[in-house]
CSV table of C-alpha atoms and ligand atoms in Angstrom, one decimal:
chain,number,residue,atom,x,y,z
A,254,UNK,CA,0.0,0.0,0.0
A,255,UNK,CA,1.3,3.5,-0.9
A,256,UNK,CA,0.6,7.1,0.0
A,257,UNK,CA,-1.5,9.5,-2.0
A,258,UNK,CA,1.4,11.6,-3.2
A,259,UNK,CA,3.4,8.5,-4.2
A,260,UNK,CA,0.4,7.2,-6.2
A,261,UNK,CA,0.2,10.5,-7.9
A,262,UNK,CA,3.8,10.6,-8.9
A,263,UNK,CA,3.8,7.0,-10.1
A,264,UNK,CA,0.9,7.7,-12.4
A,265,UNK,CA,2.3,11.0,-13.7
A,266,UNK,CA,5.7,9.4,-14.5
A,267,UNK,CA,4.0,6.7,-16.5
A,268,UNK,CA,1.5,8.7,-18.5
A,269,UNK,CA,2.2,8.9,-22.2
A,270,UNK,CA,2.0,12.2,-24.1
A,271,UNK,CA,-0.9,12.2,-26.6
A,272,UNK,CA,0.0,13.0,-30.2
A,273,UNK,CA,-0.6,16.4,-31.8
A,274,UNK,CA,-3.1,17.2,-34.5
A,275,UNK,CA,-3.7,20.3,-36.6
A,276,UNK,CA,-7.2,21.7,-36.4
A,277,UNK,CA,-9.0,24.9,-37.6
A,278,UNK,CA,-8.9,27.9,-35.3
A,279,UNK,CA,-12.7,27.9,-34.9
A,280,UNK,CA,-12.7,24.4,-33.4
A,281,UNK,CA,-9.8,24.8,-30.9
A,282,UNK,CA,-11.6,26.3,-27.9
A,283,UNK,CA,-10.6,24.4,-24.7
A,284,UNK,CA,-7.9,22.5,-26.5
A,285,UNK,CA,-4.2,22.4,-25.4
A,286,UNK,CA,-1.6,24.2,-27.6
A,287,UNK,CA,1.2,22.0,-28.8
A,288,UNK,CA,3.1,24.8,-30.4
A,289,UNK,CA,4.2,28.3,-29.6
A,290,UNK,CA,2.4,31.1,-31.6
A,291,UNK,CA,4.2,34.2,-32.7
A,292,UNK,CA,2.9,37.6,-34.0
A,293,UNK,CA,2.5,37.5,-37.7
A,294,UNK,CA,2.9,41.3,-37.9
A,295,UNK,CA,3.4,44.2,-35.5
A,296,UNK,CA,0.4,44.4,-33.3
A,297,UNK,CA,-1.4,46.7,-34.0
A,298,UNK,CA,0.0,46.5,-37.5
A,299,UNK,CA,-0.2,50.3,-38.1
A,300,UNK,CA,-0.7,53.5,-36.1
A,301,UNK,CA,-4.4,53.0,-35.4
A,302,UNK,CA,-6.9,55.8,-34.8
A,303,UNK,CA,-8.7,55.2,-31.5
A,304,UNK,CA,-11.5,57.9,-31.7
A,305,UNK,CA,-13.9,59.2,-34.3
A,306,UNK,CA,-12.7,62.8,-35.0
A,307,UNK,CA,-10.1,64.5,-37.1
A,308,UNK,CA,-6.4,63.9,-37.5
A,309,UNK,CA,-4.0,66.8,-37.8
A,310,UNK,CA,-0.4,67.8,-37.3
A,311,UNK,CA,0.1,68.9,-33.7
A,312,UNK,CA,2.6,71.5,-34.7
A,313,UNK,CA,-0.1,73.4,-36.6
A,314,UNK,CA,-2.3,73.6,-33.5
A,315,UNK,CA,0.7,74.5,-31.3
A,316,UNK,CA,1.3,77.4,-33.6
A,317,UNK,CA,-2.1,78.8,-32.6
A,318,UNK,CA,-4.3,77.5,-35.4
A,319,UNK,CA,-7.9,76.3,-34.6
A,320,UNK,CA,-9.4,76.2,-38.1
A,321,UNK,CA,-8.4,73.2,-40.3
A,322,UNK,CA,-9.3,72.3,-43.9
A,323,UNK,CA,-10.7,68.8,-44.2
A,324,UNK,CA,-9.1,67.1,-47.2
A,325,UNK,CA,-11.0,63.8,-46.9
A,326,UNK,CA,-12.7,61.1,-44.8
A,327,UNK,CA,-10.9,58.0,-43.8
A,328,UNK,CA,-12.7,54.9,-42.5
A,329,UNK,CA,-11.3,51.7,-41.1
A,330,UNK,CA,-10.1,49.4,-43.8
A,331,UNK,CA,-8.9,52.1,-46.2
A,332,UNK,CA,-5.3,52.9,-47.2
A,333,UNK,CA,-4.1,56.2,-45.6
A,334,UNK,CA,-4.8,59.6,-47.0
A,335,UNK,CA,-2.0,62.2,-46.9
A,336,UNK,CA,-2.0,65.7,-45.5
A,337,UNK,CA,0.4,67.8,-47.7
A,338,UNK,CA,0.0,71.4,-46.4
A,339,UNK,CA,-0.1,73.2,-43.1
A,340,UNK,CA,-3.6,73.6,-41.7
A,341,UNK,CA,-5.1,70.5,-43.3
A,342,UNK,CA,-6.8,67.7,-41.5
A,343,UNK,CA,-8.6,64.4,-42.3
A,344,UNK,CA,-11.8,63.2,-40.8
A,345,UNK,CA,-11.0,59.8,-39.2
A,346,UNK,CA,-13.0,56.9,-37.8
A,347,UNK,CA,-12.0,54.5,-35.0
A,348,UNK,CA,-9.8,51.7,-36.4
A,349,UNK,CA,-8.6,53.8,-39.4
A,350,UNK,CA,-4.9,54.0,-40.3
A,351,UNK,CA,-3.5,57.3,-39.2
A,352,UNK,CA,-3.3,59.6,-42.3
A,353,UNK,CA,0.2,60.4,-43.4
A,354,UNK,CA,1.4,63.8,-42.3
A,355,UNK,CA,-0.7,63.8,-39.1
A,356,UNK,CA,0.2,62.8,-35.6
A,357,UNK,CA,-2.7,63.8,-33.4
A,358,UNK,CA,-6.4,62.8,-33.2
A,359,UNK,CA,-9.0,65.3,-31.9
A,360,UNK,CA,-12.3,63.6,-30.8
A,361,UNK,CA,-15.4,64.6,-32.7
A,362,UNK,CA,-16.8,66.1,-29.5
A,363,UNK,CA,-14.1,68.8,-29.6
A,364,UNK,CA,-14.7,69.7,-33.3
A,365,UNK,CA,-17.3,71.9,-35.0
A,366,UNK,CA,-17.8,71.3,-38.7
A,367,UNK,CA,-18.7,73.9,-41.2
A,368,UNK,CA,-18.6,72.6,-44.7
A,369,UNK,CA,-15.0,71.6,-45.4
A,370,UNK,CA,-13.9,73.5,-42.4
A,371,UNK,CA,-13.2,71.9,-39.0
A,372,UNK,CA,-12.8,74.1,-36.0
A,373,UNK,CA,-11.0,72.7,-32.9
A,374,UNK,CA,-12.7,73.9,-29.7
A,375,UNK,CA,-10.9,76.7,-27.8
A,376,UNK,CA,-10.6,74.8,-24.6
A,377,UNK,CA,-9.3,71.6,-26.3
A,378,UNK,CA,-5.8,70.8,-24.9
A,379,UNK,CA,-4.1,68.5,-27.5
A,380,UNK,CA,-1.3,66.2,-26.6
A,381,UNK,CA,0.9,65.1,-29.4
A,382,UNK,CA,0.0,61.5,-30.6
A,383,UNK,CA,-3.1,61.5,-28.4
A,384,UNK,CA,-5.8,58.9,-29.3
A,385,UNK,CA,-3.4,56.9,-31.4
A,386,UNK,CA,-2.7,53.2,-30.7
A,387,UNK,CA,0.9,53.0,-31.9
A,388,UNK,CA,2.1,50.4,-34.4
A,389,UNK,CA,3.8,47.5,-32.6
A,390,UNK,CA,3.0,48.8,-29.1
A,391,UNK,CA,1.2,45.7,-28.0
A,392,UNK,CA,3.6,43.2,-29.6
A,393,UNK,CA,6.3,43.5,-32.3
A,394,UNK,CA,6.2,41.0,-35.3
A,395,UNK,CA,7.7,37.7,-34.3
A,396,UNK,CA,7.1,38.0,-30.6
A,397,UNK,CA,5.8,34.8,-28.9
A,398,UNK,CA,2.2,35.5,-28.0
A,399,UNK,CA,1.1,32.0,-26.8
A,400,UNK,CA,3.1,29.0,-25.6
A,401,UNK,CA,2.7,25.3,-26.0
A,402,UNK,CA,1.0,23.9,-22.9
A,403,UNK,CA,-1.6,26.7,-22.6
A,404,UNK,CA,-5.3,25.9,-22.8
A,405,UNK,CA,-7.1,27.9,-25.6
A,406,UNK,CA,-9.9,30.1,-24.3
A,407,UNK,CA,-11.7,33.0,-26.0
A,408,UNK,CA,-8.8,35.4,-25.5
A,409,UNK,CA,-6.3,32.9,-27.0
A,410,UNK,CA,-8.7,32.4,-30.0
A,411,UNK,CA,-8.6,36.1,-30.6
A,412,UNK,CA,-4.8,36.1,-30.5
A,413,UNK,CA,-4.6,33.1,-32.8
A,414,UNK,CA,-6.8,34.9,-35.3
A,415,UNK,CA,-4.8,38.1,-35.0
A,416,UNK,CA,-1.7,36.1,-35.7
A,417,UNK,CA,-3.2,34.8,-38.9
A,418,UNK,CA,-3.4,31.2,-37.8
A,419,UNK,CA,-6.1,29.4,-39.7
A,420,UNK,CA,-4.9,26.0,-38.3
A,421,UNK,CA,-3.0,25.2,-35.2
A,422,UNK,CA,-1.4,22.2,-33.6
A,423,UNK,CA,-3.1,21.1,-30.5
A,424,UNK,CA,-3.1,17.9,-28.4
A,425,UNK,CA,-5.3,15.2,-30.0
A,426,UNK,CA,-8.0,14.1,-27.6
A,427,UNK,CA,-7.3,10.5,-26.5
A,428,UNK,CA,-10.0,7.8,-27.0
A,429,UNK,CA,-10.9,6.6,-23.6
A,430,UNK,CA,-13.1,3.6,-22.7
A,431,UNK,CA,-15.0,4.3,-19.4
A,432,UNK,CA,-16.1,0.9,-18.2
A,433,UNK,CA,-18.5,0.1,-15.3
A,434,UNK,CA,-18.3,-3.5,-14.1
A,435,UNK,CA,-20.9,-5.3,-12.0
A,436,UNK,CA,-23.7,-7.8,-12.5
A,437,UNK,CA,-26.0,-5.5,-10.5
A,438,UNK,CA,-25.8,-2.6,-12.9
A,439,UNK,CA,-28.6,-1.4,-15.2
A,440,UNK,CA,-28.4,1.4,-17.7
A,441,UNK,CA,-30.8,4.4,-17.1
A,442,UNK,CA,-34.0,4.0,-19.1
A,443,UNK,CA,-34.0,0.2,-18.9
A,444,UNK,CA,-36.4,-1.7,-16.6
A,445,UNK,CA,-34.9,-2.5,-13.2
A,446,UNK,CA,-35.5,-5.2,-10.6
A,447,UNK,CA,-35.4,-4.9,-6.9
A,448,UNK,CA,-31.9,-6.5,-6.7
A,449,UNK,CA,-30.4,-4.2,-9.3
A,450,UNK,CA,-29.1,-0.7,-9.3
A,451,UNK,CA,-28.6,2.1,-11.8
A,452,UNK,CA,-25.2,2.4,-13.2
A,453,UNK,CA,-24.0,6.0,-12.4
A,454,UNK,CA,-20.2,5.8,-12.4
A,455,UNK,CA,-19.6,5.5,-16.1
A,456,UNK,CA,-21.8,8.6,-16.7
A,457,UNK,CA,-20.1,10.6,-13.9
A,458,UNK,CA,-16.6,9.7,-15.0
A,459,UNK,CA,-17.4,10.5,-18.7
A,460,UNK,CA,-18.9,13.8,-17.6
A,461,UNK,CA,-15.7,14.7,-15.7
A,462,UNK,CA,-13.4,13.8,-18.6
A,463,UNK,CA,-15.7,15.7,-21.1
A,464,UNK,CA,-16.1,18.7,-18.9
A,465,UNK,CA,-12.3,19.1,-18.7
A,466,UNK,CA,-12.1,18.5,-22.5
A,467,UNK,CA,-9.5,15.8,-21.9
A,468,UNK,CA,-10.9,12.8,-23.8
A,469,UNK,CA,-13.3,11.4,-26.3
A,470,UNK,CA,-15.2,8.9,-24.2
A,471,UNK,CA,-16.9,5.6,-25.0
A,472,UNK,CA,-19.0,4.2,-22.2
A,473,UNK,CA,-19.3,0.5,-21.6
A,474,UNK,CA,-20.9,-1.8,-19.0
A,475,UNK,CA,-19.4,-5.3,-18.3
A,476,UNK,CA,-20.4,-8.3,-16.2
A,477,UNK,CA,-18.4,-9.8,-13.3
A,478,UNK,CA,-17.2,-12.7,-15.4
A,479,UNK,CA,-13.4,-13.1,-15.6
A,480,UNK,CA,-13.3,-14.6,-19.1
A,481,UNK,CA,-15.9,-12.2,-20.6
A,482,UNK,CA,-14.1,-9.3,-18.8
A,483,UNK,CA,-10.7,-10.3,-20.2
A,484,UNK,CA,-12.0,-10.6,-23.7
A,485,UNK,CA,-13.9,-7.3,-23.6
A,486,UNK,CA,-11.0,-5.5,-22.0
A,487,UNK,CA,-8.6,-6.8,-24.7
A,488,UNK,CA,-10.9,-5.4,-27.4
A,489,UNK,CA,-11.4,-2.1,-25.7
A,490,UNK,CA,-7.7,-1.8,-25.0
A,491,UNK,CA,-6.9,-2.3,-28.7
A,492,UNK,CA,-9.5,0.4,-29.8
A,493,UNK,CA,-8.6,3.0,-27.2
A,494,UNK,CA,-5.7,5.0,-25.8
A,495,UNK,CA,-6.6,4.5,-22.2
A,496,UNK,CA,-9.1,2.6,-20.0
A,497,UNK,CA,-10.9,3.9,-16.9
A,498,UNK,CA,-12.7,1.1,-15.1
A,499,UNK,CA,-14.9,1.2,-12.0
A,500,UNK,CA,-15.8,-1.7,-9.7
A,501,UNK,CA,-14.4,-5.1,-9.2
A,502,UNK,CA,-11.0,-4.1,-7.6
A,503,UNK,CA,-11.7,-5.1,-4.0
A,504,UNK,CA,-11.3,-8.4,-2.2
A,505,UNK,CA,-14.8,-9.8,-3.1
A,506,UNK,CA,-15.4,-13.2,-4.7
A,507,UNK,CA,-16.5,-11.4,-7.9
A,508,UNK,CA,-13.8,-8.7,-8.0
A,509,UNK,CA,-12.1,-10.0,-11.1
A,510,UNK,CA,-10.7,-6.8,-12.6
A,511,UNK,CA,-7.0,-7.0,-11.5
A,512,UNK,CA,-6.8,-10.6,-12.5
A,513,UNK,CA,-8.5,-10.0,-15.8
A,514,UNK,CA,-6.1,-7.1,-16.5
A,515,UNK,CA,-3.1,-9.3,-15.6
A,516,UNK,CA,-4.4,-11.9,-18.0
A,517,UNK,CA,-3.9,-9.3,-20.7
A,518,UNK,CA,-0.4,-9.0,-19.4
A,519,UNK,CA,-1.0,-5.5,-18.1
A,520,UNK,CA,1.5,-4.6,-15.3
A,521,UNK,CA,0.2,-3.4,-12.0
A,522,UNK,CA,2.0,-0.2,-10.9
A,523,UNK,CA,0.1,-0.2,-7.6
A,524,UNK,CA,-2.9,-1.7,-6.0
A,525,UNK,CA,-4.4,0.1,-2.9
A,526,UNK,CA,-3.6,3.6,-1.6
A,527,UNK,CA,-3.7,4.8,2.0
A,528,UNK,CA,-6.8,6.9,1.5
A,529,UNK,CA,-10.5,7.0,2.3
A,530,UNK,CA,-12.5,6.7,0.3
A,531,UNK,CA,-11.0,4.8,-2.6
A,532,UNK,CA,-8.5,2.5,-0.9
A,533,UNK,CA,-8.6,-0.4,-3.4
A,534,UNK,CA,-7.7,1.7,-6.5
A,535,UNK,CA,-5.5,-0.1,-9.1
A,536,UNK,CA,-3.3,1.5,-11.7
A,537,UNK,CA,-1.2,-0.2,-14.3
A,538,UNK,CA,0.1,-0.2,-17.9
A,539,UNK,CA,-0.9,-2.5,-20.7
A,540,UNK,CA,1.6,-4.5,-22.7
A,541,UNK,CA,1.5,-1.5,-25.1
A,542,UNK,CA,2.0,1.0,-22.3
A,543,UNK,CA,-1.5,2.3,-22.4
A,544,UNK,CA,-2.6,3.6,-19.0
A,545,UNK,CA,-5.3,1.7,-17.2
A,546,UNK,CA,-7.1,3.1,-14.1
A,547,UNK,CA,-9.3,0.6,-12.2
A,548,UNK,CA,-11.2,2.6,-9.6
A,549,UNK,CA,-13.3,1.2,-6.7
A,550,UNK,CA,-17.0,1.0,-7.6
A,551,UNK,CA,-18.6,2.9,-4.8
A,552,UNK,CA,-19.6,6.1,-6.6
A,553,UNK,CA,-18.0,8.4,-4.0
A,554,UNK,CA,-14.7,6.5,-4.4
A,555,UNK,CA,-15.0,6.6,-8.1
A,556,UNK,CA,-15.6,10.3,-8.3
A,557,UNK,CA,-12.9,11.2,-5.8
A,558,UNK,CA,-10.3,9.0,-7.5
A,559,UNK,CA,-11.3,10.5,-10.9
A,560,UNK,CA,-10.7,14.1,-9.7
A,561,UNK,CA,-7.6,13.2,-7.6
A,562,UNK,CA,-5.8,11.0,-10.1
A,563,UNK,CA,-7.5,10.5,-13.5
A,564,UNK,CA,-8.0,14.2,-14.3
A,565,UNK,CA,-4.4,15.3,-13.3
A,566,UNK,CA,-3.0,12.3,-15.3
A,567,UNK,CA,-4.9,13.3,-18.4
A,568,UNK,CA,-4.0,16.9,-18.0
A,569,UNK,CA,-0.3,15.8,-17.9
A,570,UNK,CA,-0.7,13.6,-21.0
A,571,UNK,CA,-2.4,16.4,-22.8
A,572,UNK,CA,0.8,18.5,-22.3
A,573,UNK,CA,-1.1,21.1,-20.1
A,574,UNK,CA,1.2,23.2,-18.0
A,575,UNK,CA,1.0,22.1,-14.4
A,576,UNK,CA,-1.8,23.9,-12.6
A,577,UNK,CA,-1.0,25.6,-9.3
A,578,UNK,CA,-2.7,23.8,-6.5
A,579,UNK,CA,-5.8,25.2,-5.0
A,580,UNK,CA,-6.2,25.8,-1.3
A,581,UNK,CA,-9.1,26.6,0.9
A,582,UNK,CA,-9.8,27.2,4.6
A,583,UNK,CA,-11.9,24.7,6.5
A,584,UNK,CA,-15.2,26.2,7.5
A,585,UNK,CA,-15.4,23.9,10.6
A,586,UNK,CA,-13.2,21.5,12.5
A,587,UNK,CA,-12.8,18.0,11.1
A,588,UNK,CA,-11.5,14.8,12.7
A,589,UNK,CA,-8.5,13.4,10.7
A,590,UNK,CA,-7.8,9.7,10.2
A,591,UNK,CA,-4.5,8.5,11.9
A,592,UNK,CA,-3.3,6.3,9.0
A,593,UNK,CA,-5.2,7.3,5.9
A,594,UNK,CA,-5.5,10.4,3.8
A,595,UNK,CA,-9.1,11.6,4.2
A,596,UNK,CA,-10.9,13.1,1.2
A,597,UNK,CA,-13.9,15.1,2.5
A,598,UNK,CA,-16.5,16.6,0.2
A,599,UNK,CA,-17.1,20.3,0.6
A,600,UNK,CA,-19.2,23.2,-0.5
A,601,UNK,CA,-17.3,26.3,-1.2
A,602,UNK,CA,-18.0,29.9,-0.1
A,603,UNK,CA,-16.1,32.7,-1.7
A,604,UNK,CA,-15.5,35.6,0.7
A,605,UNK,CA,-13.2,38.5,1.1
A,606,UNK,CA,-10.7,36.3,2.9
A,607,UNK,CA,-10.6,33.7,0.1
A,608,UNK,CA,-12.2,30.3,-0.3
A,609,UNK,CA,-13.9,28.7,2.6
A,610,UNK,CA,-14.7,24.9,2.4
A,611,UNK,CA,-17.7,23.8,4.4
A,612,UNK,CA,-17.6,20.1,5.0
A,613,UNK,CA,-20.4,18.0,3.5
A,614,UNK,CA,-19.5,14.6,4.8
A,615,UNK,CA,-21.2,11.6,3.1
A,616,UNK,CA,-22.8,8.9,5.1
A,617,UNK,CA,-20.4,6.3,3.6
A,618,UNK,CA,-18.6,5.9,0.3
A,619,UNK,CA,-21.9,4.5,-1.0
A,620,UNK,CA,-23.7,7.7,-0.3
A,621,UNK,CA,-23.2,9.7,-3.5
A,622,UNK,CA,-26.6,11.4,-3.1
A,623,UNK,CA,-25.0,13.8,-0.5
A,624,UNK,CA,-22.4,14.9,-3.2
A,625,UNK,CA,-25.0,16.7,-5.2
A,626,UNK,CA,-24.4,20.4,-4.7
A,627,UNK,CA,-20.8,20.0,-3.5
A,628,UNK,CA,-17.9,21.6,-5.4
A,629,UNK,CA,-15.2,19.1,-4.7
A,630,UNK,CA,-13.3,17.8,-1.8
A,631,UNK,CA,-10.4,18.7,0.5
A,632,UNK,CA,-7.4,16.4,1.1
A,633,UNK,CA,-6.6,15.9,4.8
A,634,UNK,CA,-3.3,14.2,5.3
A,635,UNK,CA,-3.3,11.5,8.1
A,636,UNK,CA,-2.8,12.8,11.6
A,637,UNK,CA,-3.8,12.0,15.2
A,638,UNK,CA,-5.4,15.3,16.0
A,639,UNK,CA,-8.3,17.1,14.4
A,640,UNK,CA,-8.0,19.8,11.8
A,641,UNK,CA,-9.3,23.0,13.5
A,642,UNK,CA,-11.6,25.4,11.7
A,643,UNK,CA,-9.6,27.7,9.5
A,644,UNK,CA,-6.9,25.1,8.6
A,645,UNK,CA,-5.6,25.7,5.1
A,646,UNK,CA,-5.9,22.5,3.1
A,647,UNK,CA,-5.6,21.3,-0.5
A,648,UNK,CA,-8.8,21.6,-2.5
A,649,UNK,CA,-9.8,19.5,-5.6
A,650,UNK,CA,-12.8,20.4,-7.6
A,651,UNK,CA,-15.0,17.8,-9.3
B,946,AMP,P1,-17.3,-2.9,-6.2
B,946,AMP,O1,-16.2,-2.0,-6.2
B,946,AMP,O2,-17.5,-3.6,-7.6
B,946,AMP,O3,-17.2,-3.9,-5.1
B,946,AMP,O4,-18.6,-2.0,-6.0
B,946,AMP,C1,-18.8,-1.4,-4.8
B,946,AMP,C2,-20.2,-0.8,-4.7
B,946,AMP,O5,-20.4,0.2,-5.6
B,946,AMP,C3,-21.3,-1.8,-4.9
B,946,AMP,O6,-22.3,-1.5,-4.0
B,946,AMP,C4,-21.7,-1.5,-6.3
B,946,AMP,O7,-23.0,-1.9,-6.5
B,946,AMP,C5,-21.5,-0.1,-6.4
B,946,AMP,N1,-21.2,0.2,-7.8
B,946,AMP,C6,-20.2,-0.3,-8.6
B,946,AMP,N2,-20.3,0.2,-9.8
B,946,AMP,C7,-21.3,1.1,-9.9
B,946,AMP,C8,-21.8,1.9,-10.9
B,946,AMP,N3,-21.3,1.9,-12.1
B,946,AMP,N4,-22.8,2.7,-10.6
B,946,AMP,C9,-23.3,2.8,-9.3
B,946,AMP,N5,-22.9,2.0,-8.3
B,946,AMP,C10,-21.8,1.2,-8.6
B,947,MG,MG1,-18.7,-5.0,-8.3
């Protein structure tokens, strides 16, 4: 039996890196960049007018001139006009290129128009180069704007588009089989007998992987039959990049999962972690080095092990930069376990002093009904004394 942190490092050290694929910029929200992205041009690419108004040469105004002759109108998207003589100006719109021969923009609110004449208000105090977004001031051409390992959000999509990237290399989503095992399990929608239960783990694990955009999931239910299990797992292994199983890893007479996996010549990296819930968790690698997570079947254990081990493992394999850990203050005192790490479900409150985690203990690892409305769990390392209210502890979200 090993500790939580040891289990985590054993898993991370054995996770593969998923391959890259090139996809269109419009489809890459939430994906992980597998390449750096550099500025195609200076950003902004030209001196950009930032207000609707007129553009003029500051020196003319500084010489005491207020009346300017408008020599044209310049909208965004047009090549620049040129001012050739003293006292001329151009009417400019936000987003236009700054006309040649001008260096200052006067907002329309400070200008009175009279035919081709534009009169700058007496009280206007013009600063040279005011209301101009200077070429290259946000990023010079060639500057790295995004790095491999970042997750693409709306802001990154905007940057990709500005950098002229129609396609981009991102981590391919692995195909993952999420397998529930148990003779008692019945799919939602199907008729159910008194001795049967609804299968929830596969749906919950699939939801977690999908919510984090870390995998393309196939859901499967299998019976507690060692031969059938071995055959099905072999086939699922061949068709997927990773397996996440739940159920059948304890000491019961029908807990065949570890044996079935070893029949496929998968190697166990560990079986059992000093933790509650989720102690019987198994992790190993197939003959072809594909990761296999076999989680205990109790839904609370399955969910906790998914958030604590499976999600970080898939983040790592996706090439995501390591996230900083999240921490929270306990909202009330909690008894620790002397020999096991205790994962305690919590509801979060966000206040001026940070995140407070209010314990929402479940009745048992079978009681997943109590998890509804919780945000995740805190990790309480083993110790003999209680954790007082206010203790700062590691937080994991679902
Ligand atoms: P096991 O780890 O197979 O011994 O399962 C432990 C407990 O979790 C049993 O009460 C199972 O019925 C329950 N369980 C296992 N798999 C699921 C599942 N997919 N959905 C809901 N409950 C499950
Ligand atoms: Mg079972």
